[in-house]
């Protein structure tokens, strides 16, 4: 492994700020440890700056921070028909994330492992800092949880978990430097063991921490419980997934139908357990909305359209159904828009980013019950969510597990779970052309604005097969993210 540069700037400690100018890439030895980690307040600035780097660092316009990993996950799924005008076209076509020379491949790896290294430094050094003992314990717990979040991301996209023995990614749990030797890949089972261990270590350290209502980006007990629910679900530990999903959503009621239609852009939403807030002065991460927001005139890309077949999952009484309409914008006529995401402030191009919601916890609970054979409790958890969305309740028929997995697609569309769910369940991408019964283009009537309509061919998926020409299949190697060429070149132990 080429050494990960610790993103610690002493000037930031002086300024006490957390914005896009906060970060730099000076090497670890540019700032003495006794300056950076000598007080609990300084350590907190380190973790704040690490968070800012994670979400606000721009590699390119196509990689606006960590949240763009979620854009890529959804672009590579079944339910978003990415237009060919801007960004994520190659990810959507499955030609980018398998190419270890691509910028996006390198950027994601760099973001994740730099954050891991910062967390390693905090965990190793915070105990020796001066300051309040409870604060130091809380910061250590948050560093454990953030490191776990990064390894959970790596587990989600870099390997299948079929037996637990598949080689995945290297694990680093101590600070790295110029002489640090690169580590070999650990198994996917070992990665999950590390994730769960870190989160269990975090629990007692932050159990008494109460964040303010305006600081939902800070990791608290609910967030750690939610991450444990995800990790246990992905690692097929159903009982534990249920326990922690129920704990995570405590105090976070499901939002109303009216709130669901407000654009998924406000961290003050009562259902949001975890999110990343944006202001006009700290808004790099809001760039993600340019892909997701397909209805605000100020949105530039407007590239995440819905697969027309996706609409068929919703009944007309569902509050989510009202978010669909056919595009009437020039040069994009015929696409089905799903207007779930909209800039909170279109003039400033600002919108907060959601990271965890109570709805996901109900879905984890429902799936874990169904996987363990308890259909009654699984259906009950599913129906709590469906009732909140005014959707038809599940009363049996069909396969409950399949119904729950479809509900995840409906509820979590655009939040980054598409590809990771396909990878973890052994599922497959499903894309088919949107055609009429006679095999020709489906024709829709698009209003012109003066009371008349123009007929245009409806647009759906444009990439229907893998790059090798074969149909999409379960466990396809095209689903997995590549390790960047620079890591392969600089870490001779990677494949040992």
Tab-separated table of C-alpha atoms in Angstrom:
chain	number	residue	atom	x	y	z
A	1	UNK	CA	0.000	0.000	0.000
A	2	UNK	CA	1.335	3.393	-0.890
A	3	UNK	CA	1.199	5.369	2.330
A	4	UNK	CA	-2.104	7.058	3.065
A	5	UNK	CA	-1.497	10.733	3.773
A	6	UNK	CA	-3.088	11.885	7.002
A	7	UNK	CA	-5.345	14.838	6.312
A	8	UNK	CA	-4.498	16.908	9.369
A	9	UNK	CA	-3.814	20.626	8.987
A	10	UNK	CA	-2.701	22.605	11.968
A	11	UNK	CA	-4.188	25.777	10.506
A	12	UNK	CA	-7.549	24.065	10.671
A	13	UNK	CA	-7.073	23.549	14.372
A	14	UNK	CA	-6.508	27.271	14.759
A	15	UNK	CA	-9.464	28.252	12.610
A	16	UNK	CA	-11.762	25.613	14.077
A	17	UNK	CA	-13.646	25.546	10.782
A	18	UNK	CA	-15.074	22.708	8.743
A	19	UNK	CA	-15.539	23.740	5.110
A	20	UNK	CA	-14.152	23.028	1.679
A	21	UNK	CA	-11.031	25.112	2.411
A	22	UNK	CA	-10.406	23.171	5.624
A	23	UNK	CA	-8.451	20.313	4.153
A	24	UNK	CA	-5.068	19.758	2.584
A	25	UNK	CA	-2.864	16.789	1.826
A	26	UNK	CA	0.285	17.451	3.851
A	27	UNK	CA	2.050	14.275	4.931
A	28	UNK	CA	1.660	12.966	8.447
A	29	UNK	CA	5.002	14.347	9.580
A	30	UNK	CA	4.148	17.887	8.425
A	31	UNK	CA	2.287	18.459	11.684
A	32	UNK	CA	3.760	16.940	14.861
A	33	UNK	CA	1.447	14.515	16.617
A	34	UNK	CA	1.849	16.424	19.851
A	35	UNK	CA	0.216	19.412	18.137
A	36	UNK	CA	-2.582	17.533	16.408
A	37	UNK	CA	-3.570	15.066	19.113
A	38	UNK	CA	-2.556	16.917	22.263
A	39	UNK	CA	-6.100	17.888	23.293
A	40	UNK	CA	-9.563	16.406	22.937
A	41	UNK	CA	-10.704	19.587	21.187
A	42	UNK	CA	-8.001	19.156	18.546
A	43	UNK	CA	-8.947	15.519	18.052
A	44	UNK	CA	-12.546	16.566	17.510
A	45	UNK	CA	-11.393	18.999	14.835
A	46	UNK	CA	-9.550	16.117	13.182
A	47	UNK	CA	-12.668	13.972	13.034
A	48	UNK	CA	-14.745	16.937	11.822
A	49	UNK	CA	-12.203	17.611	9.076
A	50	UNK	CA	-12.136	13.938	8.121
A	51	UNK	CA	-15.906	14.010	7.713
A	52	UNK	CA	-15.675	17.181	5.616
A	53	UNK	CA	-13.040	15.589	3.380
A	54	UNK	CA	-15.148	12.462	2.989
A	55	UNK	CA	-18.228	14.278	1.727
A	56	UNK	CA	-16.996	17.604	0.377
A	57	UNK	CA	-13.792	16.697	-1.496
A	58	UNK	CA	-14.206	17.096	-5.261
A	59	UNK	CA	-12.135	14.731	-7.388
A	60	UNK	CA	-14.054	15.647	-10.532
A	61	UNK	CA	-17.593	16.840	-11.207
A	62	UNK	CA	-18.423	13.165	-11.628
A	63	UNK	CA	-17.061	12.354	-8.138
A	64	UNK	CA	-18.493	14.916	-5.696
A	65	UNK	CA	-17.324	13.147	-2.557
A	66	UNK	CA	-18.283	9.908	-0.853
A	67	UNK	CA	-22.004	10.178	-1.633
A	68	UNK	CA	-21.227	9.706	-5.319
A	69	UNK	CA	-20.522	6.051	-4.477
A	70	UNK	CA	-24.258	5.796	-3.879
A	71	UNK	CA	-24.952	7.431	-7.235
A	72	UNK	CA	-22.796	4.787	-8.885
A	73	UNK	CA	-24.574	1.986	-7.020
A	74	UNK	CA	-27.954	3.171	-8.244
A	75	UNK	CA	-26.758	3.851	-11.786
A	76	UNK	CA	-25.615	0.208	-11.963
A	77	UNK	CA	-28.946	-1.151	-10.751
A	78	UNK	CA	-32.249	-2.041	-12.377
A	79	UNK	CA	-34.521	0.913	-11.718
A	80	UNK	CA	-32.698	4.026	-12.917
A	81	UNK	CA	-32.448	4.647	-16.651
A	82	UNK	CA	-29.433	6.920	-16.931
A	83	UNK	CA	-29.598	9.351	-19.821
A	84	UNK	CA	-26.635	9.527	-22.141
A	85	UNK	CA	-26.148	13.284	-21.860
A	86	UNK	CA	-23.965	13.595	-18.759
A	87	UNK	CA	-22.045	11.650	-16.120
A	88	UNK	CA	-22.223	8.035	-14.930
A	89	UNK	CA	-22.892	6.723	-18.421
A	90	UNK	CA	-19.920	4.378	-18.237
A	91	UNK	CA	-20.799	3.145	-14.762
A	92	UNK	CA	-24.360	2.558	-15.970
A	93	UNK	CA	-22.971	0.569	-18.913
A	94	UNK	CA	-20.732	-1.523	-16.601
A	95	UNK	CA	-17.545	-0.505	-18.422
A	96	UNK	CA	-16.114	1.884	-15.823
A	97	UNK	CA	-15.999	0.283	-12.379
A	98	UNK	CA	-14.282	-2.868	-13.692
A	99	UNK	CA	-11.490	-0.749	-15.244
A	100	UNK	CA	-8.740	-0.223	-12.669
A	101	UNK	CA	-7.311	2.748	-14.580
A	102	UNK	CA	-10.432	4.911	-14.279
A	103	UNK	CA	-10.512	8.035	-12.119
A	104	UNK	CA	-13.728	7.057	-10.344
A	105	UNK	CA	-12.230	3.694	-9.337
A	106	UNK	CA	-9.181	5.429	-7.874
A	107	UNK	CA	-11.178	8.204	-6.195
A	108	UNK	CA	-13.464	5.872	-4.247
A	109	UNK	CA	-10.551	3.777	-2.995
A	110	UNK	CA	-8.643	6.907	-1.988
A	111	UNK	CA	-11.567	8.456	-0.105
A	112	UNK	CA	-12.295	5.304	1.855
A	113	UNK	CA	-8.741	4.411	2.847
A	114	UNK	CA	-7.757	7.964	3.764
A	115	UNK	CA	-10.736	8.143	6.102
A	116	UNK	CA	-9.770	4.746	7.542
A	117	UNK	CA	-6.234	5.967	8.197
A	118	UNK	CA	-7.467	9.097	9.947
A	119	UNK	CA	-9.707	6.949	12.130
A	120	UNK	CA	-6.782	4.656	12.900
A	121	UNK	CA	-4.799	7.666	14.129
A	122	UNK	CA	-7.642	8.892	16.314
A	123	UNK	CA	-8.220	5.455	17.851
A	124	UNK	CA	-4.510	5.008	18.553
A	125	UNK	CA	-3.815	8.468	19.987
A	126	UNK	CA	-6.914	10.005	21.560
A	127	UNK	CA	-6.436	8.283	24.925
A	128	UNK	CA	-3.232	10.266	25.484
A	129	UNK	CA	-4.802	13.641	24.669
A	130	UNK	CA	-5.531	16.150	27.413
A	131	UNK	CA	-9.151	16.950	28.092
A	132	UNK	CA	-12.454	15.585	29.276
A	133	UNK	CA	-12.384	11.787	29.583
A	134	UNK	CA	-15.997	11.338	28.428
A	135	UNK	CA	-15.352	13.445	25.331
A	136	UNK	CA	-12.278	11.395	24.462
A	137	UNK	CA	-14.255	8.180	24.796
A	138	UNK	CA	-17.012	9.560	22.569
A	139	UNK	CA	-14.504	10.625	19.894
A	140	UNK	CA	-12.874	7.209	19.981
A	141	UNK	CA	-16.274	5.565	19.593
A	142	UNK	CA	-17.125	7.784	16.638
A	143	UNK	CA	-13.797	6.926	14.999
A	144	UNK	CA	-14.500	3.205	15.462
A	145	UNK	CA	-17.932	3.649	13.889
A	146	UNK	CA	-16.661	5.733	10.960
A	147	UNK	CA	-13.935	3.169	10.263
A	148	UNK	CA	-16.589	0.447	10.356
A	149	UNK	CA	-18.735	2.421	7.912
A	150	UNK	CA	-15.823	2.554	5.480
A	151	UNK	CA	-15.099	-1.162	5.732
A	152	UNK	CA	-18.805	-1.901	5.351
A	153	UNK	CA	-18.721	0.086	2.108
A	154	UNK	CA	-15.744	-1.943	0.914
A	155	UNK	CA	-17.559	-5.166	1.819
A	156	UNK	CA	-20.609	-3.973	-0.107
A	157	UNK	CA	-18.955	-3.372	-3.479
A	158	UNK	CA	-15.619	-5.186	-3.742
A	159	UNK	CA	-16.557	-8.842	-3.230
A	160	UNK	CA	-19.454	-11.272	-3.026
A	161	UNK	CA	-20.108	-12.965	0.323
A	162	UNK	CA	-21.001	-16.487	-0.742
A	163	UNK	CA	-18.878	-18.571	1.652
A	164	UNK	CA	-17.031	-15.886	3.625
A	165	UNK	CA	-13.705	-17.128	2.265
A	166	UNK	CA	-13.596	-14.947	-0.860
A	167	UNK	CA	-10.625	-12.561	-0.922
A	168	UNK	CA	-11.814	-8.972	-0.712
A	169	UNK	CA	-9.723	-5.975	0.422
A	170	UNK	CA	-6.829	-5.239	2.809
A	171	UNK	CA	-7.611	-4.379	6.422
A	172	UNK	CA	-5.573	-1.692	8.211
A	173	UNK	CA	-6.286	-0.954	11.867
A	174	UNK	CA	-3.139	0.966	12.849
A	175	UNK	CA	-1.814	4.308	11.536
A	176	UNK	CA	0.205	4.060	8.325
A	177	UNK	CA	3.316	5.929	7.302
A	178	UNK	CA	6.091	6.032	4.736
A	179	UNK	CA	7.460	2.626	5.765
A	180	UNK	CA	4.146	0.826	6.214
A	181	UNK	CA	4.075	-2.406	4.228
A	182	UNK	CA	1.029	-3.083	2.131
A	183	UNK	CA	-1.235	-5.803	3.427
A	184	UNK	CA	-2.735	-8.693	1.471
A	185	UNK	CA	-6.440	-8.963	0.858
A	186	UNK	CA	-8.458	-10.243	3.782
A	187	UNK	CA	-11.437	-12.497	3.200
A	188	UNK	CA	-14.897	-10.985	3.020
A	189	UNK	CA	-15.704	-12.824	6.252
A	190	UNK	CA	-12.773	-11.146	7.974
A	191	UNK	CA	-13.932	-7.751	6.712
A	192	UNK	CA	-17.377	-8.269	8.238
A	193	UNK	CA	-15.775	-9.447	11.479
A	194	UNK	CA	-13.797	-6.189	11.582
A	195	UNK	CA	-16.891	-4.095	10.856
A	196	UNK	CA	-18.933	-5.720	13.597
A	197	UNK	CA	-16.040	-5.612	16.085
A	198	UNK	CA	-15.532	-1.880	15.482
A	199	UNK	CA	-19.225	-1.139	15.906
A	200	UNK	CA	-19.486	-3.210	19.061
A	201	UNK	CA	-16.452	-1.344	20.404
A	202	UNK	CA	-18.181	1.943	19.590
A	203	UNK	CA	-21.420	1.143	21.428
A	204	UNK	CA	-20.269	1.581	25.049
A	205	UNK	CA	-18.100	4.578	24.149
A	206	UNK	CA	-20.969	6.676	22.823
A	207	UNK	CA	-23.946	5.240	24.687
A	208	UNK	CA	-24.424	8.427	26.741
A	209	UNK	CA	-23.705	10.899	23.923
A	210	UNK	CA	-26.581	13.209	23.027
A	211	UNK	CA	-26.029	15.151	19.813
A	212	UNK	CA	-27.981	18.313	19.116
A	213	UNK	CA	-30.891	18.300	16.684
A	214	UNK	CA	-28.806	20.285	14.188
A	215	UNK	CA	-25.908	17.798	14.179
A	216	UNK	CA	-27.368	14.701	12.533
A	217	UNK	CA	-24.066	14.158	10.757
A	218	UNK	CA	-22.456	13.233	14.072
A	219	UNK	CA	-22.445	9.543	14.923
A	220	UNK	CA	-24.575	8.658	17.945
A	221	UNK	CA	-26.037	5.476	19.390
A	222	UNK	CA	-28.863	5.271	16.840
A	223	UNK	CA	-26.392	5.532	13.966
A	224	UNK	CA	-24.176	2.789	15.382
A	225	UNK	CA	-27.215	0.572	15.910
A	226	UNK	CA	-28.263	1.221	12.313
A	227	UNK	CA	-24.824	0.346	10.975
A	228	UNK	CA	-24.874	-2.858	13.021
A	229	UNK	CA	-28.286	-3.707	11.558
A	230	UNK	CA	-26.864	-3.268	8.054
A	231	UNK	CA	-23.750	-5.291	8.807
A	232	UNK	CA	-25.656	-8.170	10.396
A	233	UNK	CA	-28.131	-8.220	7.491
A	234	UNK	CA	-25.337	-8.306	4.929
A	235	UNK	CA	-23.570	-11.045	6.896
A	236	UNK	CA	-26.822	-13.061	7.213
A	237	UNK	CA	-27.042	-12.829	11.010
A	238	UNK	CA	-30.781	-12.369	11.044
A	239	UNK	CA	-31.560	-12.238	14.774
A	240	UNK	CA	-28.974	-9.544	15.426
A	241	UNK	CA	-30.111	-7.579	12.377
A	242	UNK	CA	-33.624	-7.426	13.844
A	243	UNK	CA	-32.424	-6.382	17.302
A	244	UNK	CA	-30.315	-3.488	16.079
A	245	UNK	CA	-32.772	-2.310	13.428
A	246	UNK	CA	-35.454	-1.899	16.097
A	247	UNK	CA	-32.998	-0.041	18.357
A	248	UNK	CA	-31.786	2.215	15.540
A	249	UNK	CA	-35.198	3.585	14.628
A	250	UNK	CA	-36.166	4.364	18.227
A	251	UNK	CA	-37.190	8.024	18.333
A	252	UNK	CA	-37.418	8.378	14.544
A	253	UNK	CA	-41.021	7.966	13.343
A	254	UNK	CA	-41.800	7.356	9.691
A	255	UNK	CA	-42.434	10.577	7.808
A	256	UNK	CA	-45.842	11.606	6.540
A	257	UNK	CA	-46.847	11.417	2.907
A	258	UNK	CA	-46.557	15.180	2.572
A	259	UNK	CA	-43.004	15.107	3.917
A	260	UNK	CA	-42.132	12.325	1.477
A	261	UNK	CA	-43.032	14.657	-1.356
A	262	UNK	CA	-40.853	17.560	-0.211
A	263	UNK	CA	-37.774	16.498	-2.141
A	264	UNK	CA	-35.568	14.464	0.235
A	265	UNK	CA	-33.322	17.437	0.880
A	266	UNK	CA	-33.713	18.449	4.527
A	267	UNK	CA	-31.761	16.935	7.401
A	268	UNK	CA	-34.470	18.165	9.782
A	269	UNK	CA	-36.834	15.493	8.457
A	270	UNK	CA	-37.909	13.556	11.567
A	271	UNK	CA	-37.315	10.174	9.921
A	272	UNK	CA	-33.693	10.850	9.049
A	273	UNK	CA	-31.388	9.129	11.539
A	274	UNK	CA	-28.165	10.249	9.837
A	275	UNK	CA	-27.385	12.769	7.130
A	276	UNK	CA	-24.946	15.341	5.818
A	277	UNK	CA	-26.104	18.944	6.042
A	278	UNK	CA	-25.367	21.598	3.437
A	279	UNK	CA	-25.219	25.402	3.490
A	280	UNK	CA	-24.441	27.900	0.713
A	281	UNK	CA	-20.869	28.034	2.103
A	282	UNK	CA	-20.488	24.260	2.373
A	283	UNK	CA	-22.292	22.783	-0.591
A	284	UNK	CA	-19.904	20.654	-2.643
A	285	UNK	CA	-21.806	17.506	-1.702
A	286	UNK	CA	-25.018	19.093	-2.998
A	287	UNK	CA	-23.612	18.512	-6.469
A	288	UNK	CA	-25.016	14.988	-6.177
A	289	UNK	CA	-28.472	16.515	-6.655
A	290	UNK	CA	-27.575	17.510	-10.214
A	291	UNK	CA	-27.925	13.823	-11.105
A	292	UNK	CA	-30.938	13.057	-8.898
A	293	UNK	CA	-33.057	16.181	-9.372
A	294	UNK	CA	-34.839	15.727	-12.699
A	295	UNK	CA	-37.448	18.467	-12.296
A	296	UNK	CA	-35.776	21.657	-11.012
A	297	UNK	CA	-34.778	23.929	-13.922
A	298	UNK	CA	-31.536	24.796	-12.103
A	299	UNK	CA	-30.489	21.144	-11.984
A	300	UNK	CA	-27.840	20.623	-14.652
A	301	UNK	CA	-27.539	16.905	-15.455
A	302	UNK	CA	-31.023	15.567	-14.677
A	303	UNK	CA	-29.746	12.147	-15.687
A	304	UNK	CA	-31.371	9.734	-13.210
A	305	UNK	CA	-34.668	8.902	-14.885
A	306	UNK	CA	-36.867	6.005	-13.800
A	307	UNK	CA	-37.189	2.768	-15.714
A	308	UNK	CA	-40.832	2.894	-16.914
A	309	UNK	CA	-41.362	-0.635	-15.607
A	310	UNK	CA	-40.481	0.617	-12.107
A	311	UNK	CA	-43.783	2.515	-11.995
A	312	UNK	CA	-45.677	-0.794	-12.120
A	313	UNK	CA	-44.547	-1.616	-8.562
A	314	UNK	CA	-46.706	1.196	-7.118
A	315	UNK	CA	-50.456	1.329	-6.680
A	316	UNK	CA	-52.169	4.642	-7.348
A	317	UNK	CA	-52.986	5.324	-3.668
A	318	UNK	CA	-49.288	5.137	-2.711
A	319	UNK	CA	-47.927	8.581	-1.772
A	320	UNK	CA	-44.837	7.735	-3.804
A	321	UNK	CA	-46.895	7.234	-6.953
A	322	UNK	CA	-47.623	10.957	-7.217
A	323	UNK	CA	-43.903	11.661	-7.712
A	324	UNK	CA	-43.932	10.144	-11.219
A	325	UNK	CA	-44.593	11.994	-14.457
A	326	UNK	CA	-43.365	11.932	-18.031
A	327	UNK	CA	-40.675	14.442	-18.931
A	328	UNK	CA	-41.712	17.428	-21.028
A	329	UNK	CA	-38.326	19.173	-21.198
A	330	UNK	CA	-36.733	19.748	-24.631
A	331	UNK	CA	-34.493	16.907	-25.795
A	332	UNK	CA	-35.654	14.682	-22.936
A	333	UNK	CA	-39.235	14.011	-23.943
A	334	UNK	CA	-40.348	10.497	-23.245
A	335	UNK	CA	-38.397	9.785	-20.054
A	336	UNK	CA	-40.262	8.837	-16.891
A	337	UNK	CA	-39.270	11.200	-14.111
A	338	UNK	CA	-39.313	10.163	-10.467
A	339	UNK	CA	-39.201	13.469	-8.600
A	340	UNK	CA	-38.110	12.113	-5.230
A	341	UNK	CA	-35.041	14.366	-4.949
A	342	UNK	CA	-35.081	18.127	-5.451
A	343	UNK	CA	-32.732	20.906	-4.391
A	344	UNK	CA	-33.938	22.432	-1.126
A	345	UNK	CA	-32.756	25.832	-2.379
A	346	UNK	CA	-32.596	25.779	-6.195
A	347	UNK	CA	-31.141	29.295	-6.338
A	348	UNK	CA	-28.187	28.300	-4.141
A	349	UNK	CA	-28.128	24.687	-5.475
A	350	UNK	CA	-28.204	23.306	-1.937
A	351	UNK	CA	-29.732	20.129	-0.572
A	352	UNK	CA	-28.915	17.929	2.432
A	353	UNK	CA	-27.909	14.292	1.846
A	354	UNK	CA	-29.642	11.386	3.557
A	355	UNK	CA	-27.504	8.543	4.937
A	356	UNK	CA	-29.904	6.528	7.111
A	357	UNK	CA	-33.669	6.527	7.698
A	358	UNK	CA	-36.154	4.707	9.883
A	359	UNK	CA	-37.785	3.194	6.774
A	360	UNK	CA	-34.610	1.256	6.019
A	361	UNK	CA	-34.667	-0.176	9.540
A	362	UNK	CA	-38.234	-1.454	9.083
A	363	UNK	CA	-37.126	-3.078	5.827
A	364	UNK	CA	-34.105	-4.689	7.503
A	365	UNK	CA	-36.368	-6.037	10.240
A	366	UNK	CA	-38.882	-7.360	7.713
A	367	UNK	CA	-36.227	-9.032	5.574
A	368	UNK	CA	-34.417	-10.607	8.520
A	369	UNK	CA	-37.679	-12.065	9.846
A	370	UNK	CA	-38.540	-13.434	6.404
A	371	UNK	CA	-35.054	-14.884	5.941
A	372	UNK	CA	-35.335	-16.645	9.306
A	373	UNK	CA	-38.743	-18.121	8.412
A	374	UNK	CA	-40.937	-15.842	10.555
A	375	UNK	CA	-43.299	-14.563	7.872
A	376	UNK	CA	-45.845	-13.189	10.318
A	377	UNK	CA	-43.445	-10.716	11.916
A	378	UNK	CA	-41.826	-10.023	8.570
A	379	UNK	CA	-45.157	-9.055	7.037
A	380	UNK	CA	-46.027	-6.958	10.092
A	381	UNK	CA	-42.830	-4.892	9.797
A	382	UNK	CA	-43.366	-4.490	6.055
A	383	UNK	CA	-46.932	-3.324	6.576
A	384	UNK	CA	-45.945	-0.643	9.080
A	385	UNK	CA	-43.982	0.970	6.267
A	386	UNK	CA	-46.642	0.357	3.629
A	387	UNK	CA	-49.331	1.867	5.837
A	388	UNK	CA	-47.216	4.996	6.289
A	389	UNK	CA	-46.979	5.289	2.499
A	390	UNK	CA	-50.728	4.642	1.991
A	391	UNK	CA	-49.809	1.588	-0.059
A	392	UNK	CA	-51.787	-1.651	-0.263
A	393	UNK	CA	-50.931	-3.857	2.699
A	394	UNK	CA	-49.333	-7.249	2.199
A	395	UNK	CA	-51.855	-9.994	2.966
A	396	UNK	CA	-50.012	-13.027	1.666
A	397	UNK	CA	-49.564	-14.520	-1.733
A	398	UNK	CA	-46.342	-14.667	-3.657
A	399	UNK	CA	-43.029	-14.818	-1.869
A	400	UNK	CA	-42.760	-12.474	1.118
A	401	UNK	CA	-38.999	-12.127	0.746
A	402	UNK	CA	-39.299	-11.115	-2.890
A	403	UNK	CA	-41.982	-8.607	-1.927
A	404	UNK	CA	-39.716	-7.082	0.722
A	405	UNK	CA	-36.787	-6.799	-1.690
A	406	UNK	CA	-39.032	-5.003	-4.180
A	407	UNK	CA	-40.205	-2.706	-1.391
A	408	UNK	CA	-36.567	-1.824	-0.711
A	409	UNK	CA	-36.232	-0.806	-4.342
A	410	UNK	CA	-39.372	1.339	-4.101
A	411	UNK	CA	-38.577	3.008	-0.791
A	412	UNK	CA	-34.812	3.462	-1.102
A	413	UNK	CA	-34.625	4.479	-4.778
A	414	UNK	CA	-31.813	6.978	-5.292
A	415	UNK	CA	-30.302	6.450	-1.826
A	416	UNK	CA	-27.517	4.140	-2.942
A	417	UNK	CA	-28.698	0.580	-2.255
A	418	UNK	CA	-29.352	-0.803	-5.757
A	419	UNK	CA	-26.068	-2.478	-6.630
A	420	UNK	CA	-25.138	-3.368	-3.045
A	421	UNK	CA	-28.473	-5.200	-2.631
A	422	UNK	CA	-27.857	-7.118	-5.861
A	423	UNK	CA	-24.374	-8.088	-4.685
A	424	UNK	CA	-25.406	-9.142	-1.163
A	425	UNK	CA	-28.496	-11.149	-2.202
A	426	UNK	CA	-27.001	-12.903	-5.207
A	427	UNK	CA	-29.511	-11.133	-7.385
A	428	UNK	CA	-29.117	-9.792	-10.858
A	429	UNK	CA	-29.610	-6.577	-12.768
A	430	UNK	CA	-32.880	-6.680	-14.702
A	431	UNK	CA	-33.201	-4.359	-17.691
A	432	UNK	CA	-35.446	-4.720	-20.700
A	433	UNK	CA	-36.525	-2.404	-23.500
A	434	UNK	CA	-39.729	-0.463	-22.971
A	435	UNK	CA	-41.828	-1.717	-25.842
A	436	UNK	CA	-45.508	-1.914	-26.685
A	437	UNK	CA	-47.355	-5.229	-27.030
A	438	UNK	CA	-46.516	-5.279	-30.743
A	439	UNK	CA	-42.768	-5.126	-30.081
A	440	UNK	CA	-42.388	-1.540	-31.279
A	441	UNK	CA	-41.577	1.580	-29.264
A	442	UNK	CA	-44.182	2.472	-26.679
A	443	UNK	CA	-45.738	5.811	-27.525
A	444	UNK	CA	-46.772	8.321	-24.876
A	445	UNK	CA	-48.626	11.604	-25.076
A	446	UNK	CA	-46.496	14.478	-23.774
A	447	UNK	CA	-48.317	17.768	-23.088
A	448	UNK	CA	-47.016	20.763	-25.013
A	449	UNK	CA	-48.294	23.350	-22.533
A	450	UNK	CA	-51.100	24.779	-24.701
A	451	UNK	CA	-53.639	22.046	-24.149
A	452	UNK	CA	-52.374	19.781	-26.919
A	453	UNK	CA	-50.143	16.741	-26.872
A	454	UNK	CA	-47.296	15.403	-28.933
A	455	UNK	CA	-46.661	11.704	-29.297
A	456	UNK	CA	-43.107	10.582	-28.577
A	457	UNK	CA	-41.439	7.198	-28.057
A	458	UNK	CA	-41.068	6.430	-24.355
A	459	UNK	CA	-37.485	6.114	-23.173
A	460	UNK	CA	-36.274	3.313	-20.930
A	461	UNK	CA	-33.012	1.492	-20.397
A	462	UNK	CA	-30.379	1.890	-23.102
A	463	UNK	CA	-27.898	-0.677	-21.738
A	464	UNK	CA	-29.578	-4.087	-21.689
A	465	UNK	CA	-26.644	-6.508	-21.530
A	466	UNK	CA	-23.215	-6.873	-20.011
A	467	UNK	CA	-20.269	-5.428	-21.973
A	468	UNK	CA	-19.396	-8.951	-23.159
A	469	UNK	CA	-22.787	-9.181	-24.851
A	470	UNK	CA	-24.206	-11.729	-22.436
A	471	UNK	CA	-27.335	-11.181	-20.328
A	472	UNK	CA	-26.949	-9.910	-16.786
A	473	UNK	CA	-26.534	-12.818	-14.368
A	474	UNK	CA	-26.202	-13.326	-10.618
A	475	UNK	CA	-22.655	-12.935	-9.261
A	476	UNK	CA	-21.450	-11.264	-12.418
A	477	UNK	CA	-17.872	-9.928	-12.109
A	478	UNK	CA	-19.129	-6.752	-13.777
A	479	UNK	CA	-20.956	-5.866	-10.552
A	480	UNK	CA	-17.795	-5.580	-8.441
A	481	UNK	CA	-15.651	-2.458	-8.125
A	482	UNK	CA	-12.048	-2.854	-9.254
A	483	UNK	CA	-9.060	-2.124	-7.041
A	484	UNK	CA	-7.181	0.782	-8.700
A	485	UNK	CA	-4.035	0.121	-10.694
A	486	UNK	CA	-1.991	2.381	-8.396
A	487	UNK	CA	-2.795	0.176	-5.395
A	488	UNK	CA	-1.907	-2.949	-7.359
A	489	UNK	CA	1.411	-1.419	-8.427
A	490	UNK	CA	2.322	-0.072	-4.981
A	491	UNK	CA	1.251	-3.042	-2.868
A	492	UNK	CA	3.183	-6.178	-3.868
A	493	UNK	CA	1.517	-8.113	-1.054
A	494	UNK	CA	-2.027	-7.467	-2.256
A	495	UNK	CA	-2.619	-10.898	-3.736
A	496	UNK	CA	-0.409	-12.941	-1.420
